[in-house]
Structures are given as structure tokens and as C-alpha cells.
Amino acid sequence: MGRFRRKTVLLLGALTIVASGCGGAGGTGSGTERAVEGGTNAKEPVKEKREPIELVFKDATFGWSADDFMKDYGAAIEQKFPHIQVSFIPYPKPAIAELFASKTKFDIVISSLLMFNDNMLENGLQYDLTPLIKKHKYNLDRLEPTALALAKQLANGGIYGLPVAGAASTIVYNKVLFDKFGVSYPKDGMTWDEFYELSRKMSRIEGDVRYHGSLVYPNFMLYRNPFSLSLINANTEKADFSSSKWKEYMEAMLGIYRLPNNHLDKKNQFGGQVGKELFEKDQVVAMYLNASGTGIRELTYKNMDYDFVQFPAFQDAPGLGPQPYPLYFYLSAASELKEEAFEVLTYLTSDEFQLENSKKGILTALNNKDIQMAFAQNYPEFKNKNIKAILPAKLAPSAYRSKYDGIARGELEQAFISAAMGEKDINTAMREAEDSANKKIDQVKAQKK
């Protein structure tokens, strides 16, 4: 470790991932080329040796293993830049505050959109990349437009991070169940009304088994709603679920669970592992709409014959999928290696890297159809699947995103579940959710005074 400009002390034992060495292959573009003077090889370029450094990534949200991070990102970085050793600090411990306390250095923060405020702004880690983007003539137009617009919104016109992966926006369906009941498979381009009708046809009781036509997660369906409805009023910074459009959208989602035989019996079935098991393990759900996940791990289902179909569109939002939910890598303001970290971020959003990761089953964050369609090419079992359905033709514009979104989304989700379970009418549930969210927001504000 002594060959590095500075050393990072990780707080979880042997979590530092040791690079394979500085002489690895594939380091094209990692150094400045110059001509060798004299001899027969005078025109052959050679690489200037760069000072070895350690670049530290902090997972502040996802709970990735070090092995998974290296497979998806770290190994490719070290191959491209042989002078860089990649280190990885997992989630949840040590937390960012603990890293500060121990004076542990880290360069790039990996955070979900919902945790952006808690991870970046609350810790003062935001760093505007705009000067580096201009200096290195980075082409922002290559990025998926809604992901770029969202990045600028979060940074008040600047950019704190670059999107390195997209989010799934698809229905996955059990082909065996459709065959069993003699119902035609769902098709791309469905409206929400058609999805609703298909859910009705597939919801039934056979013998002593109840089959659900569809399972729709309220969590991301609310946060990523295709009408770009905000959870927080931008002017008041308070939860605001009072618009007629919010009620209309909630009613549309609730209609799925009011279909005969499609209701859920327990609150934990509306999401998470329990909900997924109804589809994958128990195989009693015909269509599963999660609206989340960055790739192959979330889109692979065991011991079943399944395929994908496009996210259904509403008649008054034709052709629109949900709002973007990209995975951003943020350059930390505390980093002492900002130029080097930006160089790596540039590589992670390059056509070269994004194409290879798309083939490996990680959804691209680029506005490039060829790279999108290369998704999971390295997996033979995905060869005949409807890959184009995983990302919508057009994402809805992002709603206003607030640091209080997490509070508001949690309250609205519980309101939805309460209404779906028949505990409250939707008007009461939404009104109480708004009141509860605003009380919690006021408490947060009071604590900071």
C-alpha cells in the first residue's frame, strides 16, 4: 500500500480490494502518448507512467458486496487505468459520518435518488462537476435526457454526479399462467385500461389456489408516476397530495386491487421480498410490475418461463413510461483526487464501458438504442426475451425532487396500502398522509434550527 499517494483506512477489516498490479492489460487511454525517439520504433507511441493512486468508492445506499462492485465496475476501472487501485466501502457501516470522524478519505459516493439529500447535501459532499465538464469537453448530450435534466435539477443547474445505470421500467409476466388459462400474452403498447382488463381476466381461483392477475408495487409506482406529480410543493416545501390528478392516479392503482380475487391479504405483500415471492416462488401472480432495479439481478427469475412487456401508458399520457430513477455516482467534495475521479466517471459513462456493462446485464444510462438493445447479450437465457420492453421508449419528465421526498413517499405509500386493504377510504387516507408527512417535516426543520 505504500506506493499510493495517500492511504485509505477502511473500518471493516479487509475490505480494501487490492489491485492486480500496475502492469495489467487494457490500459489504453490511461496515459499521455509520446513518440519514442530514434530506432526503428520511432513512430510507436508509448505510455507515460502515471503515479499510482487509490480511488475509494463509498456505497451509501445499496448494500452491494465488494465482489459484486468489482465485477460490475472496479475491475474494468483497474484494467482501463493500471495506475489506479479501486477500494470499496460497503453499506451501511461505516457510515459517512464515521468516515469523517476517522478521517478516512473517499472519492466517489454511490447513492440512490431517494437518499441523495441524506448522503450528499446533509454531509456537505456536493461538488459541482461543471468546471470539469467544460475543461474536458465532456458531451452531456450522450446521456439519457431525463436523467441529465434530473441531475441538473438536484444541483440547481449544476451537476453533482453522472448517471452510470438506468432503472427497469417493465412488466414481467409468467407465460405458464397465461398458457394455463388460455389467455393471450400481454403486448407492448398496452394502455393502463388494457392492463387492468388483462389483470381481471387472469385473477381467479382454481381449486384451492388464488391466482392474482397482477401485482403492482406502490413504492416506485408512486415515486415514478408518469404524470410527473411531485410529492412536495416546490413553493412551500410541504407535502401536497391535494390535486385531483394525485387522487386520479391513486384510484387507478387501487383499481387493480379491487378486482375480484386480486386483493392482497397482508401489508407486506405489496413490496419487498414477500411480494416478489408470490410471483417467483409461489407463481400465483401473472404480471409483476416493480418499476425498479438496475439490471440482471433484479430481472432474472428462477424456475419459471417469463418474458417482459412495456410499462402500460395512460390515455392522457400516451407513450410515456415512468419518471427516471437512474443510479448516479457522485464526486465527493472531500476527495483529493477530483481530476482523477472525474476521469473515471467519464470512462464509466463512455460508450465503451456502457456497452460492455449492458451486455453483462446492467441497464445503460446513455441515450443510445444500440447499447440499450445489447442488454444481457452475455446471458443465453435472455436471447429470445423482449429486451426493448425493459426501458420505455420515452421516460416521463422528472417531478420536482425535494429533500423531504422520503418522508412524503413513505406516508403516501402507507395511505395507498391502507386504502387497498379496505381500512380507509382513499380521501381520508391521503388527507391523513399529508398531515402526518407535514408534521414530520416540521419536526425535521425544528431540529435544525
Short mmCIF file of C-alpha atoms in Angstrom, two decimals:
data_model
loop_
_atom_site.label_atom_id
_atom_site.label_comp_id
_atom_site.label_asym_id
_atom_site.label_seq_id
_atom_site.Cartn_x
_atom_site.Cartn_y
_atom_site.Cartn_z
CA MET A 1 0.00 0.00 0.00
CA GLY A 2 2.98 2.30 0.34
CA ARG A 3 3.05 3.03 -3.36
CA PHE A 4 -0.12 5.13 -3.15
CA ARG A 5 -0.20 8.91 -2.82
CA ARG A 6 -2.46 8.53 0.19
CA LYS A 7 -3.82 5.59 2.05
CA THR A 8 -7.44 4.94 2.98
CA VAL A 9 -8.07 3.05 6.19
CA LEU A 10 -11.30 1.09 5.85
CA LEU A 11 -13.23 0.43 9.03
CA LEU A 12 -14.39 -3.10 8.25
CA GLY A 13 -11.22 -5.10 8.30
CA ALA A 14 -10.05 -6.42 4.97
CA LEU A 15 -12.49 -4.57 2.77
CA THR A 16 -9.84 -2.86 0.67
CA ILE A 17 -9.64 -4.60 -2.63
CA VAL A 18 -6.09 -4.97 -3.78
CA ALA A 19 -5.42 -4.22 -7.40
CA SER A 20 -3.89 -6.82 -9.66
CA GLY A 21 -0.86 -4.59 -10.29
CA CYS A 22 0.20 -1.73 -12.46
CA GLY A 23 1.20 -3.82 -15.46
CA GLY A 24 -2.27 -5.10 -16.39
CA ALA A 25 -3.53 -5.19 -19.94
CA GLY A 26 -6.20 -2.94 -21.40
CA GLY A 27 -4.85 0.38 -20.18
CA THR A 28 -5.47 2.22 -23.44
CA GLY A 29 -6.19 5.86 -22.91
CA SER A 30 -4.86 5.85 -19.36
CA GLY A 31 -1.75 7.86 -20.08
CA THR A 32 -0.37 10.51 -22.39
CA GLU A 33 1.19 9.09 -25.54
CA ARG A 34 4.52 10.27 -26.93
CA ALA A 35 6.80 9.06 -29.75
CA VAL A 36 9.88 7.05 -28.90
CA GLU A 37 12.96 8.93 -30.11
CA GLY A 38 15.28 7.10 -32.55
CA GLY A 39 15.42 3.48 -33.70
CA THR A 40 13.01 1.56 -35.87
CA ASN A 41 10.15 2.12 -33.41
CA ALA A 42 10.39 5.89 -33.56
CA LYS A 43 6.69 6.27 -34.53
CA GLU A 44 5.30 3.84 -31.99
CA PRO A 45 3.55 5.56 -29.07
CA VAL A 46 4.33 4.60 -25.52
CA LYS A 47 2.52 5.36 -22.31
CA GLU A 48 3.88 7.78 -19.78
CA LYS A 49 3.89 6.10 -16.41
CA ARG A 50 1.37 7.69 -14.07
CA GLU A 51 1.74 7.93 -10.33
CA PRO A 52 -0.16 5.10 -8.59
CA ILE A 53 -3.24 6.22 -6.69
CA GLU A 54 -6.06 4.68 -4.71
CA LEU A 55 -9.62 5.68 -5.63
CA VAL A 56 -12.19 4.93 -2.94
CA PHE A 57 -15.90 4.34 -3.61
CA LYS A 58 -18.47 4.53 -0.81
CA ASP A 59 -21.76 2.67 -1.22
CA ALA A 60 -24.19 4.82 0.76
CA THR A 61 -27.42 3.04 -0.18
CA PHE A 62 -27.45 -0.37 -1.78
CA GLY A 63 -25.59 -2.95 0.28
CA TRP A 64 -23.53 -4.27 -2.62
CA SER A 65 -20.84 -6.79 -1.84
CA ALA A 66 -17.26 -5.90 -2.65
CA ASP A 67 -17.17 -8.78 -5.15
CA ASP A 68 -20.23 -7.51 -7.00
CA PHE A 69 -18.88 -3.98 -7.15
CA MET A 70 -15.57 -5.19 -8.55
CA LYS A 71 -17.31 -7.36 -11.15
CA ASP A 72 -19.60 -4.55 -12.28
CA TYR A 73 -17.27 -1.55 -12.02
CA GLY A 74 -13.97 -1.91 -10.17
CA ALA A 75 -12.23 -4.49 -12.34
CA ALA A 76 -12.94 -2.55 -15.51
CA ILE A 77 -11.59 0.66 -13.94
CA GLU A 78 -8.36 -1.04 -12.89
CA GLN A 79 -7.93 -2.56 -16.34
CA LYS A 80 -8.51 0.76 -18.07
CA PHE A 81 -6.33 2.69 -15.63
CA PRO A 82 -3.49 0.44 -14.42
CA HIS A 83 -2.20 3.14 -12.07
CA ILE A 84 -5.47 3.12 -10.10
CA GLN A 85 -6.30 0.77 -7.27
CA VAL A 86 -10.00 0.65 -6.55
CA SER A 87 -11.18 0.35 -2.95
CA PHE A 88 -14.76 -0.10 -1.83
CA ILE A 89 -16.52 0.81 1.42
CA PRO A 90 -19.83 -1.04 1.74
CA TYR A 91 -23.23 -0.01 3.08
CA PRO A 92 -24.25 0.56 5.83
CA LYS A 93 -21.18 0.62 8.02
CA PRO A 94 -19.06 2.63 8.28
CA ALA A 95 -21.49 5.47 7.62
CA ILE A 96 -20.31 8.71 6.04
CA ALA A 97 -20.25 10.47 9.41
CA GLU A 98 -18.00 7.72 10.77
CA LEU A 99 -15.68 8.12 7.80
CA PHE A 100 -15.37 11.82 8.57
CA ALA A 101 -14.69 11.10 12.23
CA SER A 102 -11.91 8.67 11.40
CA LYS A 103 -10.55 10.99 8.66
CA THR A 104 -10.99 8.21 6.11
CA LYS A 105 -10.73 9.51 2.56
CA PHE A 106 -13.27 8.62 -0.11
CA ASP A 107 -13.71 9.95 -3.61
CA ILE A 108 -16.98 8.77 -5.16
CA VAL A 109 -20.31 8.26 -3.39
CA ILE A 110 -22.88 5.80 -4.73
CA SER A 111 -26.37 6.88 -3.73
CA SER A 112 -29.97 6.31 -4.74
CA LEU A 113 -32.12 9.27 -5.71
CA LEU A 114 -34.23 8.99 -2.57
CA MET A 115 -31.11 9.09 -0.38
CA PHE A 116 -29.42 11.91 -2.27
CA ASN A 117 -30.15 14.57 0.32
CA ASP A 118 -29.21 12.46 3.34
CA ASN A 119 -25.99 11.22 1.77
CA MET A 120 -24.76 14.25 -0.13
CA LEU A 121 -26.33 17.53 0.98
CA GLU A 122 -26.60 16.75 4.69
CA ASN A 123 -22.91 15.83 4.72
CA GLY A 124 -21.78 18.75 2.56
CA LEU A 125 -20.36 16.38 -0.07
CA GLN A 126 -21.89 18.01 -3.14
CA TYR A 127 -19.36 19.15 -5.72
CA ASP A 128 -20.33 20.80 -8.99
CA LEU A 129 -18.76 18.99 -11.94
CA THR A 130 -19.49 21.83 -14.38
CA PRO A 131 -15.92 23.23 -14.48
CA LEU A 132 -14.50 19.75 -15.09
CA ILE A 133 -17.15 19.07 -17.75
CA LYS A 134 -16.18 22.25 -19.57
CA LYS A 135 -12.46 21.72 -19.13
CA HIS A 136 -12.54 18.21 -20.58
CA LYS A 137 -15.31 18.96 -23.13
CA TYR A 138 -17.50 16.19 -21.79
CA ASN A 139 -20.53 15.68 -24.06
CA LEU A 140 -23.63 15.73 -21.85
CA ASP A 141 -25.92 15.11 -24.84
CA ARG A 142 -24.94 11.44 -24.78
CA LEU A 143 -26.78 10.93 -21.50
CA GLU A 144 -30.43 9.92 -21.34
CA PRO A 145 -32.21 13.33 -21.41
CA THR A 146 -34.44 12.92 -18.36
CA ALA A 147 -31.53 11.60 -16.29
CA LEU A 148 -29.49 14.66 -17.29
CA ALA A 149 -32.35 17.05 -16.52
CA LEU A 150 -32.81 15.44 -13.12
CA ALA A 151 -29.10 15.72 -12.34
CA LYS A 152 -29.25 19.45 -13.12
CA GLN A 153 -32.37 19.89 -11.01
CA LEU A 154 -30.70 18.26 -7.99
CA ALA A 155 -27.75 20.61 -8.35
CA ASN A 156 -29.75 23.81 -9.07
CA GLY A 157 -28.40 23.96 -12.61
CA GLY A 158 -25.01 22.39 -11.92
CA ILE A 159 -24.20 18.68 -11.88
CA TYR A 160 -23.06 16.75 -8.81
CA GLY A 161 -22.92 13.28 -10.32
CA LEU A 162 -23.14 11.33 -13.56
CA PRO A 163 -25.67 8.55 -14.19
CA VAL A 164 -23.95 5.19 -14.67
CA ALA A 165 -27.03 2.94 -14.85
CA GLY A 166 -30.69 3.23 -15.72
CA ALA A 167 -33.70 1.72 -13.96
CA ALA A 168 -36.01 -1.02 -15.18
CA SER A 169 -39.49 0.07 -16.21
CA THR A 170 -41.21 -3.08 -17.34
CA ILE A 171 -43.87 -5.67 -16.63
CA VAL A 172 -42.59 -9.20 -16.24
CA TYR A 173 -45.18 -11.90 -16.83
CA ASN A 174 -45.47 -15.64 -16.19
CA LYS A 175 -46.01 -17.28 -19.58
CA VAL A 176 -47.04 -20.57 -17.99
CA LEU A 177 -50.03 -18.99 -16.26
CA PHE A 178 -51.24 -17.33 -19.45
CA ASP A 179 -50.92 -20.66 -21.27
CA LYS A 180 -52.66 -22.46 -18.43
CA PHE A 181 -55.72 -20.20 -18.60
CA GLY A 182 -55.73 -19.79 -22.40
CA VAL A 183 -55.25 -16.02 -22.29
CA SER A 184 -53.09 -14.21 -24.86
CA TYR A 185 -49.81 -12.78 -23.59
CA PRO A 186 -49.67 -9.05 -22.82
CA LYS A 187 -48.38 -6.88 -25.67
CA ASP A 188 -46.17 -3.82 -25.93
CA GLY A 189 -48.08 -0.58 -26.21
CA MET A 190 -50.83 -1.51 -23.75
CA THR A 191 -52.81 1.25 -22.15
CA TRP A 192 -53.44 1.13 -18.42
CA ASP A 193 -57.08 0.19 -19.18
CA GLU A 194 -55.88 -2.80 -21.21
CA PHE A 195 -53.53 -3.82 -18.42
CA TYR A 196 -56.43 -3.55 -15.99
CA GLU A 197 -58.64 -5.75 -18.18
CA LEU A 198 -55.92 -8.36 -18.59
CA SER A 199 -55.43 -8.37 -14.82
CA ARG A 200 -59.16 -9.01 -14.43
CA LYS A 201 -59.06 -11.98 -16.82
CA MET A 202 -56.11 -13.57 -15.02
CA SER A 203 -57.42 -13.09 -11.46
CA ARG A 204 -59.24 -16.30 -10.44
CA ILE A 205 -59.47 -19.24 -8.09
CA GLU A 206 -58.56 -22.67 -9.42
CA GLY A 207 -59.04 -25.50 -6.93
CA ASP A 208 -57.76 -24.12 -3.67
CA VAL A 209 -55.28 -21.68 -5.29
CA ARG A 210 -55.98 -17.99 -5.81
CA TYR A 211 -54.17 -16.50 -8.80
CA HIS A 212 -53.51 -12.76 -8.97
CA GLY A 213 -53.76 -11.08 -12.33
CA SER A 214 -51.12 -8.53 -11.37
CA LEU A 215 -49.01 -7.26 -8.51
CA VAL A 216 -48.12 -3.56 -8.66
CA TYR A 217 -45.65 -2.12 -6.15
CA PRO A 218 -46.94 1.21 -4.80
CA ASN A 219 -43.46 2.31 -3.67
CA PHE A 220 -41.88 3.13 -7.03
CA MET A 221 -45.17 3.45 -8.87
CA LEU A 222 -45.94 6.47 -6.71
CA TYR A 223 -42.46 7.96 -6.77
CA ARG A 224 -42.01 7.39 -10.51
CA ASN A 225 -45.59 8.20 -11.56
CA PRO A 226 -45.82 9.03 -15.30
CA PHE A 227 -47.74 12.28 -14.66
CA SER A 228 -44.66 13.84 -13.02
CA LEU A 229 -46.63 14.58 -9.87
CA SER A 230 -44.48 15.98 -7.08
CA LEU A 231 -44.69 14.75 -3.52
CA ILE A 232 -43.58 18.11 -2.13
CA ASN A 233 -44.81 21.54 -3.17
CA ALA A 234 -41.78 23.44 -4.50
CA ASN A 235 -43.02 26.76 -3.10
CA THR A 236 -43.97 25.66 0.41
CA GLU A 237 -41.66 22.65 0.87
CA LYS A 238 -44.62 20.79 2.34
CA ALA A 239 -46.27 17.52 1.32
CA ASP A 240 -49.07 18.16 -1.15
CA PHE A 241 -51.35 15.30 -2.23
CA SER A 242 -54.42 17.51 -2.71
CA SER A 243 -54.50 17.73 -6.50
CA SER A 244 -57.24 15.93 -8.40
CA LYS A 245 -54.53 14.28 -10.51
CA TRP A 246 -52.96 12.63 -7.45
CA LYS A 247 -56.33 11.21 -6.45
CA GLU A 248 -57.00 10.04 -10.01
CA TYR A 249 -53.67 8.28 -10.15
CA MET A 250 -54.12 6.64 -6.74
CA GLU A 251 -57.56 5.43 -7.79
CA ALA A 252 -56.11 3.91 -10.95
CA MET A 253 -53.53 1.98 -8.96
CA LEU A 254 -56.10 0.93 -6.34
CA GLY A 255 -58.42 -0.37 -9.06
CA ILE A 256 -56.01 -3.26 -9.60
CA TYR A 257 -56.52 -4.46 -6.04
CA ARG A 258 -60.29 -4.06 -6.17
CA LEU A 259 -60.59 -6.65 -8.92
CA PRO A 260 -62.24 -9.89 -7.79
CA ASN A 261 -59.59 -12.29 -6.43
CA ASN A 262 -56.73 -9.83 -6.94
CA HIS A 263 -56.68 -8.35 -3.45
CA LEU A 264 -53.71 -8.92 -1.15
CA ASP A 265 -54.14 -10.37 2.34
CA LYS A 266 -51.13 -8.87 4.10
CA LYS A 267 -49.49 -5.45 4.02
CA ASN A 268 -46.02 -6.87 3.46
CA GLN A 269 -47.16 -8.45 0.18
CA PHE A 270 -47.25 -5.04 -1.52
CA GLY A 271 -43.48 -4.95 -1.88
CA GLY A 272 -40.10 -6.32 -0.99
CA GLN A 273 -39.13 -9.95 -0.89
CA VAL A 274 -42.55 -11.19 0.23
CA GLY A 275 -44.28 -9.65 -2.78
CA LYS A 276 -41.63 -10.95 -5.15
CA GLU A 277 -42.02 -14.48 -3.80
CA LEU A 278 -45.69 -14.50 -4.76
CA PHE A 279 -44.54 -14.08 -8.37
CA GLU A 280 -41.30 -16.07 -8.44
CA LYS A 281 -41.54 -18.74 -5.75
CA ASP A 282 -45.28 -19.35 -5.38
CA GLN A 283 -46.00 -18.46 -9.03
CA VAL A 284 -49.52 -17.24 -8.31
CA VAL A 285 -49.08 -13.81 -9.96
CA ALA A 286 -49.50 -13.41 -13.72
CA MET A 287 -47.97 -9.94 -14.16
CA TYR A 288 -45.47 -8.25 -11.86
CA LEU A 289 -44.79 -4.51 -12.04
CA ASN A 290 -41.94 -3.41 -9.80
CA ALA A 291 -40.64 -0.33 -11.69
CA SER A 292 -37.21 -0.70 -10.12
CA GLY A 293 -33.84 -2.40 -10.45
CA THR A 294 -30.73 -1.58 -12.47
CA GLY A 295 -30.16 -4.87 -14.19
CA ILE A 296 -29.90 -8.60 -14.49
CA ARG A 297 -30.03 -9.39 -10.78
CA GLU A 298 -33.44 -7.77 -10.42
CA LEU A 299 -34.74 -9.00 -13.79
CA THR A 300 -33.88 -12.69 -13.50
CA TYR A 301 -36.48 -15.05 -12.06
CA LYS A 302 -35.74 -18.64 -11.14
CA ASN A 303 -37.55 -21.81 -12.19
CA MET A 304 -40.13 -20.11 -14.37
CA ASP A 305 -40.86 -19.24 -18.00
CA TYR A 306 -41.22 -15.47 -18.19
CA ASP A 307 -40.85 -12.51 -20.52
CA PHE A 308 -41.13 -8.74 -20.48
CA VAL A 309 -43.66 -6.28 -21.86
CA GLN A 310 -43.64 -2.50 -21.88
CA PHE A 311 -44.85 -0.40 -18.98
CA PRO A 312 -48.52 0.46 -19.72
CA ALA A 313 -49.34 4.04 -20.68
CA PHE A 314 -52.26 6.17 -19.56
CA GLN A 315 -54.53 7.59 -22.22
CA ASP A 316 -53.77 11.15 -21.13
CA ALA A 317 -50.02 10.42 -21.04
CA PRO A 318 -49.63 8.45 -24.30
CA GLY A 319 -46.29 6.79 -24.92
CA LEU A 320 -44.84 7.85 -21.57
CA GLY A 321 -43.18 5.47 -19.19
CA PRO A 322 -42.44 6.32 -15.56
CA GLN A 323 -40.08 9.06 -14.39
CA PRO A 324 -36.33 8.38 -14.41
CA TYR A 325 -34.66 6.70 -11.48
CA PRO A 326 -31.02 6.48 -12.59
CA LEU A 327 -28.08 5.41 -10.47
CA TYR A 328 -25.69 8.35 -10.03
CA PHE A 329 -22.07 8.21 -8.95
CA TYR A 330 -21.25 11.47 -7.16
CA LEU A 331 -17.79 13.04 -6.92
CA SER A 332 -17.22 13.82 -3.25
CA ALA A 333 -16.28 17.38 -2.29
CA ALA A 334 -13.90 15.79 0.22
CA SER A 335 -11.93 14.00 -2.49
CA GLU A 336 -8.31 14.99 -3.01
CA LEU A 337 -8.35 13.34 -6.43
CA LYS A 338 -11.09 15.20 -8.24
CA GLU A 339 -9.42 15.23 -11.67
CA GLU A 340 -8.70 11.50 -11.48
CA ALA A 341 -12.16 10.72 -10.12
CA PHE A 342 -13.80 12.69 -12.94
CA GLU A 343 -11.66 10.82 -15.46
CA VAL A 344 -13.06 7.58 -14.06
CA LEU A 345 -16.62 8.90 -14.12
CA THR A 346 -16.07 9.85 -17.75
CA TYR A 347 -14.99 6.30 -18.50
CA LEU A 348 -17.94 4.78 -16.63
CA THR A 349 -20.32 6.78 -18.84
CA SER A 350 -18.41 6.08 -22.08
CA ASP A 351 -19.89 4.05 -24.94
CA GLU A 352 -17.09 1.55 -24.40
CA PHE A 353 -17.90 0.80 -20.78
CA GLN A 354 -21.67 1.16 -21.04
CA LEU A 355 -21.82 -1.30 -23.94
CA GLU A 356 -19.89 -3.95 -22.05
CA ASN A 357 -21.97 -3.43 -18.91
CA SER A 358 -25.17 -3.57 -20.95
CA LYS A 359 -24.06 -6.92 -22.34
CA LYS A 360 -23.39 -8.03 -18.75
CA GLY A 361 -26.93 -7.10 -17.79
CA ILE A 362 -26.70 -3.58 -16.34
CA LEU A 363 -29.12 -1.09 -17.83
CA THR A 364 -27.43 1.79 -19.63
CA ALA A 365 -27.79 5.44 -18.66
CA LEU A 366 -26.98 6.59 -22.19
CA ASN A 367 -29.33 7.81 -24.90
CA ASN A 368 -28.12 5.06 -27.24
CA LYS A 369 -30.56 2.48 -28.60
CA ASP A 370 -27.83 0.09 -29.74
CA ILE A 371 -26.38 -0.05 -26.23
CA GLN A 372 -29.86 -0.44 -24.75
CA MET A 373 -30.62 -3.37 -27.03
CA ALA A 374 -27.32 -5.07 -26.12
CA PHE A 375 -28.73 -5.71 -22.64
CA ALA A 376 -27.88 -9.18 -21.27
CA GLN A 377 -26.31 -10.43 -24.51
CA ASN A 378 -23.86 -12.41 -22.40
CA TYR A 379 -26.76 -14.44 -20.97
CA PRO A 380 -28.09 -17.09 -23.39
CA GLU A 381 -31.33 -17.37 -21.43
CA PHE A 382 -32.15 -13.74 -22.40
CA LYS A 383 -31.59 -14.31 -26.11
CA ASN A 384 -35.26 -14.55 -27.03
CA LYS A 385 -36.67 -12.19 -24.44
CA ASN A 386 -38.32 -8.85 -25.24
CA ILE A 387 -35.37 -6.69 -24.24
CA LYS A 388 -36.75 -3.47 -25.74
CA ALA A 389 -39.58 -3.57 -23.19
CA ILE A 390 -37.24 -3.15 -20.21
CA LEU A 391 -36.66 0.54 -20.89
CA PRO A 392 -39.59 2.63 -22.17
CA ALA A 393 -39.38 4.45 -25.47
CA LYS A 394 -39.78 7.70 -23.55
CA LEU A 395 -39.47 8.41 -19.84
CA ALA A 396 -41.73 10.99 -18.21
CA PRO A 397 -40.05 14.23 -17.13
CA SER A 398 -38.92 14.19 -13.54
CA ALA A 399 -41.11 15.86 -10.96
CA TYR A 400 -39.68 18.38 -8.52
CA ARG A 401 -37.44 16.44 -6.13
CA SER A 402 -37.19 17.62 -2.54
CA LYS A 403 -35.09 16.66 0.43
CA TYR A 404 -38.37 15.71 2.09
CA ASP A 405 -39.42 13.25 -0.62
CA GLY A 406 -38.55 10.26 1.52
CA ILE A 407 -40.91 11.36 4.28
CA ALA A 408 -43.76 12.14 1.89
CA ARG A 409 -43.36 8.99 -0.19
CA GLY A 410 -43.41 6.79 2.89
CA GLU A 411 -46.65 8.34 4.16
CA LEU A 412 -48.34 8.18 0.75
CA GLU A 413 -47.36 4.54 0.29
CA GLN A 414 -48.90 3.64 3.64
CA ALA A 415 -52.04 5.55 2.64
CA PHE A 416 -52.24 3.51 -0.54
CA ILE A 417 -51.83 0.21 1.30
CA SER A 418 -54.39 1.20 3.90
CA ALA A 419 -56.92 2.03 1.17
CA ALA A 420 -56.11 -1.14 -0.77
CA MET A 421 -56.67 -3.22 2.37
CA GLY A 422 -60.05 -1.55 2.89
CA GLU A 423 -59.04 0.09 6.16
CA LYS A 424 -59.75 3.67 4.99
CA ASP A 425 -61.32 5.42 2.06
CA ILE A 426 -58.79 7.00 -0.28
CA ASN A 427 -59.74 10.61 0.56
CA THR A 428 -59.25 10.06 4.28
CA ALA A 429 -56.04 8.08 3.76
CA MET A 430 -54.48 10.76 1.56
CA ARG A 431 -55.50 13.63 3.82
CA GLU A 432 -54.10 11.91 6.89
CA ALA A 433 -50.91 11.01 5.00
CA GLU A 434 -50.39 14.64 4.02
CA ASP A 435 -50.95 15.84 7.59
CA SER A 436 -48.61 13.21 9.02
CA ALA A 437 -45.88 13.97 6.46
CA ASN A 438 -46.02 17.69 7.19
CA LYS A 439 -45.78 17.13 10.94
CA LYS A 440 -42.66 15.05 10.39
CA ILE A 441 -41.22 17.66 8.03
CA ASP A 442 -41.84 20.36 10.64
CA GLN A 443 -40.05 18.23 13.24
CA VAL A 444 -37.03 17.88 10.96
CA LYS A 445 -36.96 21.63 10.35
CA ALA A 446 -37.24 22.37 14.06
CA GLN A 447 -34.31 20.09 14.86
CA LYS A 448 -32.08 22.06 12.52
CA LYS A 449 -32.84 25.47 13.98
#
